[in-house]
Amino acid sequence: LTGEFEPNDRLWSPKFSSIEGHGVALEWVGKKAVEAKNAGWHEQNTIHGVSVEGPYVGATGFAVKFQMEVEEKSTGRRKTMQEVGVYSIKNGKIVREEFMYSMS
């Protein structure tokens, strides 16, 4: 999965940002920072399955619902994770992604 979801020059603005909001409200800005964030997550987790729903298109961007079966490598604990990625578009490029998580 890592290659498919990495920022690329065709779709992403050079100074886009990625926001994780699950109680942390952290932001990474720029391709290198977001790639490092993604690599760190994949180092800590194994993905056993993914389903994707959408996109849901709006006036300023789109949203995609993800459901993943994830295993934490350090503990072996598996969980089903649901999140919605909200992507903002400007001048034909993604300028911001924000991940929102189920509270259940």
PDB file of N, CA and C in Angstrom:
ATOM      1  N   LEU A   1       0.796  -1.216   0.000  1.00  0.00           N
ATOM      2  CA  LEU A   1       0.000   0.000   0.000  1.00  0.00           C
ATOM      3  C   LEU A   1       0.831   1.269   0.000  1.00  0.00           C
ATOM      4  N   THR A   2       2.034   1.231   0.486  1.00  0.00           N
ATOM      5  CA  THR A   2       2.773   2.482   0.650  1.00  0.00           C
ATOM      6  C   THR A   2       2.921   3.245  -0.649  1.00  0.00           C
ATOM      7  N   GLY A   3       3.263   2.618  -1.736  1.00  0.00           N
ATOM      8  CA  GLY A   3       3.470   3.325  -2.984  1.00  0.00           C
ATOM      9  C   GLY A   3       2.217   3.999  -3.511  1.00  0.00           C
ATOM     10  N   GLU A   4       1.065   3.357  -3.354  1.00  0.00           N
ATOM     11  CA  GLU A   4      -0.175   3.887  -3.891  1.00  0.00           C
ATOM     12  C   GLU A   4      -0.627   5.150  -3.178  1.00  0.00           C
ATOM     13  N   PHE A   5      -0.304   5.313  -1.925  1.00  0.00           N
ATOM     14  CA  PHE A   5      -0.812   6.434  -1.149  1.00  0.00           C
ATOM     15  C   PHE A   5       0.250   7.490  -0.873  1.00  0.00           C
ATOM     16  N   GLU A   6       1.408   7.353  -1.462  1.00  0.00           N
ATOM     17  CA  GLU A   6       2.452   8.359  -1.284  1.00  0.00           C
ATOM     18  C   GLU A   6       2.126   9.575  -2.149  1.00  0.00           C
ATOM     19  N   PRO A   7       2.475  10.747  -1.678  1.00  0.00           N
ATOM     20  CA  PRO A   7       2.263  11.954  -2.478  1.00  0.00           C
ATOM     21  C   PRO A   7       3.051  11.882  -3.785  1.00  0.00           C
ATOM     22  N   ASN A   8       2.454  12.341  -4.864  1.00  0.00           N
ATOM     23  CA  ASN A   8       3.194  12.402  -6.118  1.00  0.00           C
ATOM     24  C   ASN A   8       2.969  13.751  -6.785  1.00  0.00           C
ATOM     25  N   ASP A   9       3.883  14.126  -7.645  1.00  0.00           N
ATOM     26  CA  ASP A   9       3.893  15.459  -8.235  1.00  0.00           C
ATOM     27  C   ASP A   9       2.680  15.745  -9.118  1.00  0.00           C
ATOM     28  N   ARG A  10       2.088  14.715  -9.681  1.00  0.00           N
ATOM     29  CA  ARG A  10       0.955  14.909 -10.582  1.00  0.00           C
ATOM     30  C   ARG A  10      -0.305  15.340  -9.831  1.00  0.00           C
ATOM     31  N   LEU A  11      -0.515  14.819  -8.622  1.00  0.00           N
ATOM     32  CA  LEU A  11      -1.752  15.070  -7.882  1.00  0.00           C
ATOM     33  C   LEU A  11      -1.606  16.051  -6.726  1.00  0.00           C
ATOM     34  N   TRP A  12      -0.424  16.118  -6.135  1.00  0.00           N
ATOM     35  CA  TRP A  12      -0.237  16.852  -4.890  1.00  0.00           C
ATOM     36  C   TRP A  12       0.499  18.173  -5.117  1.00  0.00           C
ATOM     37  N   SER A  13       0.048  19.214  -4.450  1.00  0.00           N
ATOM     38  CA  SER A  13       0.759  20.489  -4.435  1.00  0.00           C
ATOM     39  C   SER A  13       2.086  20.281  -3.690  1.00  0.00           C
ATOM     40  N   PRO A  14       3.166  20.958  -4.087  1.00  0.00           N
ATOM     41  CA  PRO A  14       4.455  20.768  -3.410  1.00  0.00           C
ATOM     42  C   PRO A  14       4.431  21.094  -1.909  1.00  0.00           C
ATOM     43  N   LYS A  15       3.557  21.980  -1.487  1.00  0.00           N
ATOM     44  CA  LYS A  15       3.515  22.382  -0.077  1.00  0.00           C
ATOM     45  C   LYS A  15       2.232  21.914   0.618  1.00  0.00           C
ATOM     46  N   PHE A  16       1.720  20.761   0.189  1.00  0.00           N
ATOM     47  CA  PHE A  16       0.499  20.276   0.809  1.00  0.00           C
ATOM     48  C   PHE A  16       0.744  19.875   2.260  1.00  0.00           C
ATOM     49  N   SER A  17      -0.361  19.716   2.990  1.00  0.00           N
ATOM     50  CA  SER A  17      -0.239  19.311   4.389  1.00  0.00           C
ATOM     51  C   SER A  17      -1.107  18.098   4.660  1.00  0.00           C
ATOM     52  N   SER A  18      -0.699  17.335   5.654  1.00  0.00           N
ATOM     53  CA  SER A  18      -1.427  16.158   6.108  1.00  0.00           C
ATOM     54  C   SER A  18      -1.702  16.321   7.595  1.00  0.00           C
ATOM     55  N   ILE A  19      -2.955  16.150   7.970  1.00  0.00           N
ATOM     56  CA  ILE A  19      -3.363  16.366   9.355  1.00  0.00           C
ATOM     57  C   ILE A  19      -3.968  15.089   9.918  1.00  0.00           C
ATOM     58  N   GLU A  20      -3.503  14.697  11.078  1.00  0.00           N
ATOM     59  CA  GLU A  20      -4.065  13.580  11.832  1.00  0.00           C
ATOM     60  C   GLU A  20      -4.774  14.176  13.031  1.00  0.00           C
ATOM     61  N   GLY A  21      -6.046  13.898  13.184  1.00  0.00           N
ATOM     62  CA  GLY A  21      -6.800  14.576  14.225  1.00  0.00           C
ATOM     63  C   GLY A  21      -7.247  13.720  15.381  1.00  0.00           C
ATOM     64  N   HIS A  22      -6.868  12.462  15.420  1.00  0.00           N
ATOM     65  CA  HIS A  22      -7.365  11.547  16.447  1.00  0.00           C
ATOM     66  C   HIS A  22      -6.766  11.868  17.812  1.00  0.00           C
ATOM     67  N   GLY A  23      -7.192  13.001  18.360  1.00  0.00           N
ATOM     68  CA  GLY A  23      -6.727  13.389  19.678  1.00  0.00           C
ATOM     69  C   GLY A  23      -5.351  14.020  19.707  1.00  0.00           C
ATOM     70  N   VAL A  24      -4.705  14.126  18.545  1.00  0.00           N
ATOM     71  CA  VAL A  24      -3.347  14.663  18.530  1.00  0.00           C
ATOM     72  C   VAL A  24      -3.223  15.968  17.760  1.00  0.00           C
ATOM     73  N   ALA A  25      -4.042  16.158  16.740  1.00  0.00           N
ATOM     74  CA  ALA A  25      -4.028  17.362  15.909  1.00  0.00           C
ATOM     75  C   ALA A  25      -2.619  17.709  15.437  1.00  0.00           C
ATOM     76  N   LEU A  26      -1.947  16.733  14.849  1.00  0.00           N
ATOM     77  CA  LEU A  26      -0.615  16.934  14.312  1.00  0.00           C
ATOM     78  C   LEU A  26      -0.686  17.247  12.831  1.00  0.00           C
ATOM     79  N   GLU A  27       0.243  18.081  12.350  1.00  0.00           N
ATOM     80  CA  GLU A  27       0.273  18.451  10.944  1.00  0.00           C
ATOM     81  C   GLU A  27       1.682  18.279  10.386  1.00  0.00           C
ATOM     82  N   TRP A  28       1.764  17.690   9.191  1.00  0.00           N
ATOM     83  CA  TRP A  28       3.007  17.555   8.455  1.00  0.00           C
ATOM     84  C   TRP A  28       2.857  18.361   7.178  1.00  0.00           C
ATOM     85  N   VAL A  29       3.877  19.144   6.821  1.00  0.00           N
ATOM     86  CA  VAL A  29       3.794  20.012   5.646  1.00  0.00           C
ATOM     87  C   VAL A  29       4.907  19.653   4.673  1.00  0.00           C
ATOM     88  N   GLY A  30       4.537  19.421   3.420  1.00  0.00           N
ATOM     89  CA  GLY A  30       5.494  19.121   2.367  1.00  0.00           C
ATOM     90  C   GLY A  30       5.645  17.632   2.123  1.00  0.00           C
ATOM     91  N   LYS A  31       6.064  17.300   0.915  1.00  0.00           N
ATOM     92  CA  LYS A  31       6.161  15.912   0.473  1.00  0.00           C
ATOM     93  C   LYS A  31       7.062  15.051   1.366  1.00  0.00           C
ATOM     94  N   LYS A  32       8.260  15.541   1.691  1.00  0.00           N
ATOM     95  CA  LYS A  32       9.191  14.744   2.497  1.00  0.00           C
ATOM     96  C   LYS A  32       8.627  14.455   3.884  1.00  0.00           C
ATOM     97  N   ALA A  33       8.003  15.445   4.508  1.00  0.00           N
ATOM     98  CA  ALA A  33       7.446  15.262   5.848  1.00  0.00           C
ATOM     99  C   ALA A  33       6.303  14.245   5.831  1.00  0.00           C
ATOM    100  N   VAL A  34       5.445  14.327   4.816  1.00  0.00           N
ATOM    101  CA  VAL A  34       4.309  13.401   4.735  1.00  0.00           C
ATOM    102  C   VAL A  34       4.790  11.990   4.409  1.00  0.00           C
ATOM    103  N   GLU A  35       5.768  11.868   3.530  1.00  0.00           N
ATOM    104  CA  GLU A  35       6.327  10.548   3.238  1.00  0.00           C
ATOM    105  C   GLU A  35       6.955   9.931   4.483  1.00  0.00           C
ATOM    106  N   ALA A  36       7.635  10.735   5.298  1.00  0.00           N
ATOM    107  CA  ALA A  36       8.235  10.236   6.543  1.00  0.00           C
ATOM    108  C   ALA A  36       7.148   9.797   7.521  1.00  0.00           C
ATOM    109  N   LYS A  37       6.070  10.576   7.623  1.00  0.00           N
ATOM    110  CA  LYS A  37       4.941  10.201   8.493  1.00  0.00           C
ATOM    111  C   LYS A  37       4.370   8.858   8.056  1.00  0.00           C
ATOM    112  N   ASN A  38       4.131   8.706   6.756  1.00  0.00           N
ATOM    113  CA  ASN A  38       3.569   7.458   6.236  1.00  0.00           C
ATOM    114  C   ASN A  38       4.506   6.277   6.470  1.00  0.00           C
ATOM    115  N   ALA A  39       5.799   6.481   6.235  1.00  0.00           N
ATOM    116  CA  ALA A  39       6.782   5.405   6.437  1.00  0.00           C
ATOM    117  C   ALA A  39       6.815   4.976   7.901  1.00  0.00           C
ATOM    118  N   GLY A  40       6.771   5.940   8.820  1.00  0.00           N
ATOM    119  CA  GLY A  40       6.755   5.617  10.246  1.00  0.00           C
ATOM    120  C   GLY A  40       5.548   4.789  10.637  1.00  0.00           C
ATOM    121  N   TRP A  41       4.393   5.137  10.087  1.00  0.00           N
ATOM    122  CA  TRP A  41       3.176   4.389  10.397  1.00  0.00           C
ATOM    123  C   TRP A  41       3.297   2.958   9.886  1.00  0.00           C
ATOM    124  N   HIS A  42       3.812   2.805   8.663  1.00  0.00           N
ATOM    125  CA  HIS A  42       3.953   1.461   8.078  1.00  0.00           C
ATOM    126  C   HIS A  42       5.027   0.642   8.794  1.00  0.00           C
ATOM    127  N   GLU A  43       6.008   1.277   9.389  1.00  0.00           N
ATOM    128  CA  GLU A  43       7.010   0.551  10.174  1.00  0.00           C
ATOM    129  C   GLU A  43       6.391  -0.035  11.437  1.00  0.00           C
ATOM    130  N   GLN A  44       5.365   0.606  11.966  1.00  0.00           N
ATOM    131  CA  GLN A  44       4.746   0.181  13.219  1.00  0.00           C
ATOM    132  C   GLN A  44       3.536  -0.731  13.028  1.00  0.00           C
ATOM    133  N   ASN A  45       3.008  -0.816  11.801  1.00  0.00           N
ATOM    134  CA  ASN A  45       1.763  -1.547  11.558  1.00  0.00           C
ATOM    135  C   ASN A  45       1.856  -2.411  10.314  1.00  0.00           C
ATOM    136  N   THR A  46       1.100  -3.516  10.339  1.00  0.00           N
ATOM    137  CA  THR A  46       0.919  -4.365   9.170  1.00  0.00           C
ATOM    138  C   THR A  46      -0.541  -4.281   8.770  1.00  0.00           C
ATOM    139  N   ILE A  47      -0.794  -4.031   7.493  1.00  0.00           N
ATOM    140  CA  ILE A  47      -2.157  -3.962   6.994  1.00  0.00           C
ATOM    141  C   ILE A  47      -2.520  -5.319   6.405  1.00  0.00           C
ATOM    142  N   HIS A  48      -3.626  -5.910   6.910  1.00  0.00           N
ATOM    143  CA  HIS A  48      -4.073  -7.217   6.435  1.00  0.00           C
ATOM    144  C   HIS A  48      -5.222  -7.115   5.438  1.00  0.00           C
ATOM    145  N   GLY A  49      -5.870  -5.978   5.366  1.00  0.00           N
ATOM    146  CA  GLY A  49      -6.959  -5.799   4.417  1.00  0.00           C
ATOM    147  C   GLY A  49      -7.430  -4.360   4.407  1.00  0.00           C
ATOM    148  N   VAL A  50      -7.919  -3.919   3.258  1.00  0.00           N
ATOM    149  CA  VAL A  50      -8.391  -2.539   3.101  1.00  0.00           C
ATOM    150  C   VAL A  50      -9.628  -2.546   2.225  1.00  0.00           C
ATOM    151  N   SER A  51     -10.605  -1.730   2.602  1.00  0.00           N
ATOM    152  CA  SER A  51     -11.704  -1.424   1.689  1.00  0.00           C
ATOM    153  C   SER A  51     -11.824   0.089   1.614  1.00  0.00           C
ATOM    154  N   VAL A  52     -12.213   0.565   0.441  1.00  0.00           N
ATOM    155  CA  VAL A  52     -12.298   1.993   0.181  1.00  0.00           C
ATOM    156  C   VAL A  52     -13.675   2.296  -0.386  1.00  0.00           C
ATOM    157  N   GLU A  53     -14.283   3.358   0.117  1.00  0.00           N
ATOM    158  CA  GLU A  53     -15.598   3.780  -0.348  1.00  0.00           C
ATOM    159  C   GLU A  53     -15.515   5.235  -0.787  1.00  0.00           C
ATOM    160  N   GLY A  54     -16.027   5.527  -1.941  1.00  0.00           N
ATOM    161  CA  GLY A  54     -16.000   6.887  -2.450  1.00  0.00           C
ATOM    162  C   GLY A  54     -15.268   6.931  -3.767  1.00  0.00           C
ATOM    163  N   PRO A  55     -14.909   8.091  -4.233  1.00  0.00           N
ATOM    164  CA  PRO A  55     -14.893   9.374  -3.532  1.00  0.00           C
ATOM    165  C   PRO A  55     -16.270  10.028  -3.472  1.00  0.00           C
ATOM    166  N   TYR A  56     -16.416  10.856  -2.434  1.00  0.00           N
ATOM    167  CA  TYR A  56     -17.571  11.712  -2.277  1.00  0.00           C
ATOM    168  C   TYR A  56     -17.089  13.110  -2.641  1.00  0.00           C
ATOM    169  N   VAL A  57     -17.619  13.644  -3.725  1.00  0.00           N
ATOM    170  CA  VAL A  57     -17.091  14.883  -4.298  1.00  0.00           C
ATOM    171  C   VAL A  57     -17.914  16.082  -3.845  1.00  0.00           C
ATOM    172  N   GLY A  58     -17.211  17.150  -3.450  1.00  0.00           N
ATOM    173  CA  GLY A  58     -17.840  18.400  -3.046  1.00  0.00           C
ATOM    174  C   GLY A  58     -17.302  19.556  -3.864  1.00  0.00           C
ATOM    175  N   ALA A  59     -17.643  20.767  -3.466  1.00  0.00           N
ATOM    176  CA  ALA A  59     -17.252  21.971  -4.201  1.00  0.00           C
ATOM    177  C   ALA A  59     -15.763  22.278  -4.081  1.00  0.00           C
ATOM    178  N   THR A  60     -15.126  21.911  -2.966  1.00  0.00           N
ATOM    179  CA  THR A  60     -13.720  22.277  -2.749  1.00  0.00           C
ATOM    180  C   THR A  60     -12.789  21.073  -2.611  1.00  0.00           C
ATOM    181  N   GLY A  61     -13.316  19.870  -2.833  1.00  0.00           N
ATOM    182  CA  GLY A  61     -12.478  18.690  -2.706  1.00  0.00           C
ATOM    183  C   GLY A  61     -13.306  17.425  -2.690  1.00  0.00           C
ATOM    184  N   PHE A  62     -12.783  16.406  -2.029  1.00  0.00           N
ATOM    185  CA  PHE A  62     -13.465  15.118  -1.978  1.00  0.00           C
ATOM    186  C   PHE A  62     -13.103  14.392  -0.684  1.00  0.00           C
ATOM    187  N   ALA A  63     -13.885  13.374  -0.375  1.00  0.00           N
ATOM    188  CA  ALA A  63     -13.628  12.550   0.803  1.00  0.00           C
ATOM    189  C   ALA A  63     -13.661  11.083   0.397  1.00  0.00           C
ATOM    190  N   VAL A  64     -12.894  10.273   1.118  1.00  0.00           N
ATOM    191  CA  VAL A  64     -12.837   8.839   0.889  1.00  0.00           C
ATOM    192  C   VAL A  64     -12.914   8.152   2.246  1.00  0.00           C
ATOM    193  N   LYS A  65     -13.742   7.119   2.346  1.00  0.00           N
ATOM    194  CA  LYS A  65     -13.854   6.347   3.586  1.00  0.00           C
ATOM    195  C   LYS A  65     -12.988   5.093   3.448  1.00  0.00           C
ATOM    196  N   PHE A  66     -12.119   4.889   4.433  1.00  0.00           N
ATOM    197  CA  PHE A  66     -11.241   3.726   4.458  1.00  0.00           C
ATOM    198  C   PHE A  66     -11.609   2.830   5.640  1.00  0.00           C
ATOM    199  N   GLN A  67     -11.560   1.530   5.425  1.00  0.00           N
ATOM    200  CA  GLN A  67     -11.644   0.570   6.532  1.00  0.00           C
ATOM    201  C   GLN A  67     -10.462  -0.371   6.357  1.00  0.00           C
ATOM    202  N   MET A  68      -9.660  -0.513   7.431  1.00  0.00           N
ATOM    203  CA  MET A  68      -8.453  -1.330   7.353  1.00  0.00           C
ATOM    204  C   MET A  68      -8.403  -2.309   8.520  1.00  0.00           C
ATOM    205  N   GLU A  69      -7.929  -3.479   8.220  1.00  0.00           N
ATOM    206  CA  GLU A  69      -7.621  -4.468   9.242  1.00  0.00           C
ATOM    207  C   GLU A  69      -6.130  -4.327   9.501  1.00  0.00           C
ATOM    208  N   VAL A  70      -5.763  -3.855  10.706  1.00  0.00           N
ATOM    209  CA  VAL A  70      -4.388  -3.462  11.011  1.00  0.00           C
ATOM    210  C   VAL A  70      -3.869  -4.249  12.209  1.00  0.00           C
ATOM    211  N   GLU A  71      -2.597  -4.632  12.130  1.00  0.00           N
ATOM    212  CA  GLU A  71      -1.927  -5.302  13.251  1.00  0.00           C
ATOM    213  C   GLU A  71      -0.759  -4.435  13.718  1.00  0.00           C
ATOM    214  N   GLU A  72      -0.735  -4.132  15.024  1.00  0.00           N
ATOM    215  CA  GLU A  72       0.404  -3.414  15.595  1.00  0.00           C
ATOM    216  C   GLU A  72       1.565  -4.389  15.701  1.00  0.00           C
ATOM    217  N   LYS A  73       2.670  -4.080  15.053  1.00  0.00           N
ATOM    218  CA  LYS A  73       3.804  -4.997  15.012  1.00  0.00           C
ATOM    219  C   LYS A  73       4.387  -5.258  16.395  1.00  0.00           C
ATOM    220  N   SER A  74       4.399  -4.267  17.263  1.00  0.00           N
ATOM    221  CA  SER A  74       5.029  -4.428  18.574  1.00  0.00           C
ATOM    222  C   SER A  74       4.233  -5.325  19.513  1.00  0.00           C
ATOM    223  N   THR A  75       2.914  -5.380  19.343  1.00  0.00           N
ATOM    224  CA  THR A  75       2.084  -6.155  20.273  1.00  0.00           C
ATOM    225  C   THR A  75       1.371  -7.330  19.618  1.00  0.00           C
ATOM    226  N   GLY A  76       1.260  -7.302  18.285  1.00  0.00           N
ATOM    227  CA  GLY A  76       0.499  -8.332  17.587  1.00  0.00           C
ATOM    228  C   GLY A  76      -1.003  -8.096  17.653  1.00  0.00           C
ATOM    229  N   ARG A  77      -1.411  -7.018  18.292  1.00  0.00           N
ATOM    230  CA  ARG A  77      -2.832  -6.698  18.442  1.00  0.00           C
ATOM    231  C   ARG A  77      -3.421  -6.287  17.096  1.00  0.00           C
ATOM    232  N   ARG A  78      -4.542  -6.907  16.728  1.00  0.00           N
ATOM    233  CA  ARG A  78      -5.237  -6.571  15.482  1.00  0.00           C
ATOM    234  C   ARG A  78      -6.485  -5.777  15.795  1.00  0.00           C
ATOM    235  N   LYS A  79      -6.791  -4.850  14.889  1.00  0.00           N
ATOM    236  CA  LYS A  79      -8.009  -4.058  15.057  1.00  0.00           C
ATOM    237  C   LYS A  79      -8.528  -3.653  13.690  1.00  0.00           C
ATOM    238  N   THR A  80      -9.820  -3.365  13.649  1.00  0.00           N
ATOM    239  CA  THR A  80     -10.430  -2.795  12.459  1.00  0.00           C
ATOM    240  C   THR A  80     -10.458  -1.298  12.656  1.00  0.00           C
ATOM    241  N   MET A  81      -9.874  -0.581  11.719  1.00  0.00           N
ATOM    242  CA  MET A  81      -9.730   0.862  11.810  1.00  0.00           C
ATOM    243  C   MET A  81     -10.570   1.501  10.706  1.00  0.00           C
ATOM    244  N   GLN A  82     -11.375   2.484  11.075  1.00  0.00           N
ATOM    245  CA  GLN A  82     -12.152   3.225  10.091  1.00  0.00           C
ATOM    246  C   GLN A  82     -11.747   4.685  10.138  1.00  0.00           C
ATOM    247  N   GLU A  83     -11.583   5.278   8.962  1.00  0.00           N
ATOM    248  CA  GLU A  83     -11.255   6.693   8.896  1.00  0.00           C
ATOM    249  C   GLU A  83     -11.817   7.274   7.604  1.00  0.00           C
ATOM    250  N   VAL A  84     -12.014   8.573   7.636  1.00  0.00           N
ATOM    251  CA  VAL A  84     -12.411   9.311   6.442  1.00  0.00           C
ATOM    252  C   VAL A  84     -11.287  10.280   6.121  1.00  0.00           C
ATOM    253  N   GLY A  85     -10.798  10.223   4.907  1.00  0.00           N
ATOM    254  CA  GLY A  85      -9.803  11.178   4.436  1.00  0.00           C
ATOM    255  C   GLY A  85     -10.512  12.285   3.680  1.00  0.00           C
ATOM    256  N   VAL A  86     -10.306  13.526   4.114  1.00  0.00           N
ATOM    257  CA  VAL A  86     -10.907  14.689   3.458  1.00  0.00           C
ATOM    258  C   VAL A  86      -9.789  15.421   2.734  1.00  0.00           C
ATOM    259  N   TYR A  87      -9.925  15.565   1.438  1.00  0.00           N
ATOM    260  CA  TYR A  87      -8.879  16.127   0.587  1.00  0.00           C
ATOM    261  C   TYR A  87      -9.350  17.450  -0.009  1.00  0.00           C
ATOM    262  N   SER A  88      -8.590  18.512   0.218  1.00  0.00           N
ATOM    263  CA  SER A  88      -8.908  19.839  -0.313  1.00  0.00           C
ATOM    264  C   SER A  88      -8.111  20.075  -1.590  1.00  0.00           C
ATOM    265  N   ILE A  89      -8.789  20.647  -2.604  1.00  0.00           N
ATOM    266  CA  ILE A  89      -8.184  20.872  -3.916  1.00  0.00           C
ATOM    267  C   ILE A  89      -8.087  22.368  -4.189  1.00  0.00           C
ATOM    268  N   LYS A  90      -6.960  22.780  -4.745  1.00  0.00           N
ATOM    269  CA  LYS A  90      -6.787  24.164  -5.191  1.00  0.00           C
ATOM    270  C   LYS A  90      -5.936  24.130  -6.458  1.00  0.00           C
ATOM    271  N   ASN A  91      -6.374  24.833  -7.481  1.00  0.00           N
ATOM    272  CA  ASN A  91      -5.664  24.872  -8.764  1.00  0.00           C
ATOM    273  C   ASN A  91      -5.364  23.479  -9.303  1.00  0.00           C
ATOM    274  N   GLY A  92      -6.312  22.556  -9.128  1.00  0.00           N
ATOM    275  CA  GLY A  92      -6.179  21.211  -9.672  1.00  0.00           C
ATOM    276  C   GLY A  92      -5.255  20.277  -8.919  1.00  0.00           C
ATOM    277  N   LYS A  93      -4.771  20.675  -7.737  1.00  0.00           N
ATOM    278  CA  LYS A  93      -3.860  19.828  -6.947  1.00  0.00           C
ATOM    279  C   LYS A  93      -4.411  19.660  -5.527  1.00  0.00           C
ATOM    280  N   ILE A  94      -4.074  18.540  -4.907  1.00  0.00           N
ATOM    281  CA  ILE A  94      -4.434  18.330  -3.509  1.00  0.00           C
ATOM    282  C   ILE A  94      -3.514  19.195  -2.658  1.00  0.00           C
ATOM    283  N   VAL A  95      -4.104  20.059  -1.828  1.00  0.00           N
ATOM    284  CA  VAL A  95      -3.303  20.950  -0.984  1.00  0.00           C
ATOM    285  C   VAL A  95      -3.356  20.547   0.487  1.00  0.00           C
ATOM    286  N   ARG A  96      -4.325  19.692   0.828  1.00  0.00           N
ATOM    287  CA  ARG A  96      -4.476  19.316   2.237  1.00  0.00           C
ATOM    288  C   ARG A  96      -5.231  18.000   2.327  1.00  0.00           C
ATOM    289  N   GLU A  97      -4.775  17.139   3.229  1.00  0.00           N
ATOM    290  CA  GLU A  97      -5.524  15.941   3.572  1.00  0.00           C
ATOM    291  C   GLU A  97      -5.694  15.936   5.081  1.00  0.00           C
ATOM    292  N   GLU A  98      -6.874  15.551   5.510  1.00  0.00           N
ATOM    293  CA  GLU A  98      -7.126  15.438   6.945  1.00  0.00           C
ATOM    294  C   GLU A  98      -7.849  14.129   7.193  1.00  0.00           C
ATOM    295  N   PHE A  99      -7.357  13.374   8.166  1.00  0.00           N
ATOM    296  CA  PHE A  99      -7.958  12.095   8.496  1.00  0.00           C
ATOM    297  C   PHE A  99      -8.808  12.219   9.742  1.00  0.00           C
ATOM    298  N   MET A 100     -10.039  11.742   9.620  1.00  0.00           N
ATOM    299  CA  MET A 100     -11.001  11.782  10.730  1.00  0.00           C
ATOM    300  C   MET A 100     -11.374  10.349  11.056  1.00  0.00           C
ATOM    301  N   TYR A 101     -11.459  10.076  12.368  1.00  0.00           N
ATOM    302  CA  TYR A 101     -11.608   8.699  12.826  1.00  0.00           C
ATOM    303  C   TYR A 101     -12.932   8.485  13.535  1.00  0.00           C
ATOM    304  N   SER A 102     -13.415   7.263  13.454  1.00  0.00           N
ATOM    305  CA  SER A 102     -14.627   6.856  14.156  1.00  0.00           C
ATOM    306  C   SER A 102     -14.369   6.901  15.662  1.00  0.00           C
ATOM    307  N   MET A 103     -15.312   7.400  16.411  1.00  0.00           N
ATOM    308  CA  MET A 103     -15.169   7.476  17.864  1.00  0.00           C
ATOM    309  C   MET A 103     -15.772   6.242  18.551  1.00  0.00           C
ATOM    310  N   SER A 104     -16.269   5.287  17.776  1.00  0.00           N
ATOM    311  CA  SER A 104     -16.861   4.084  18.398  1.00  0.00           C
ATOM    312  C   SER A 104     -15.849   2.998  18.588  1.00  0.00           C
TER     313      SER A 104
END
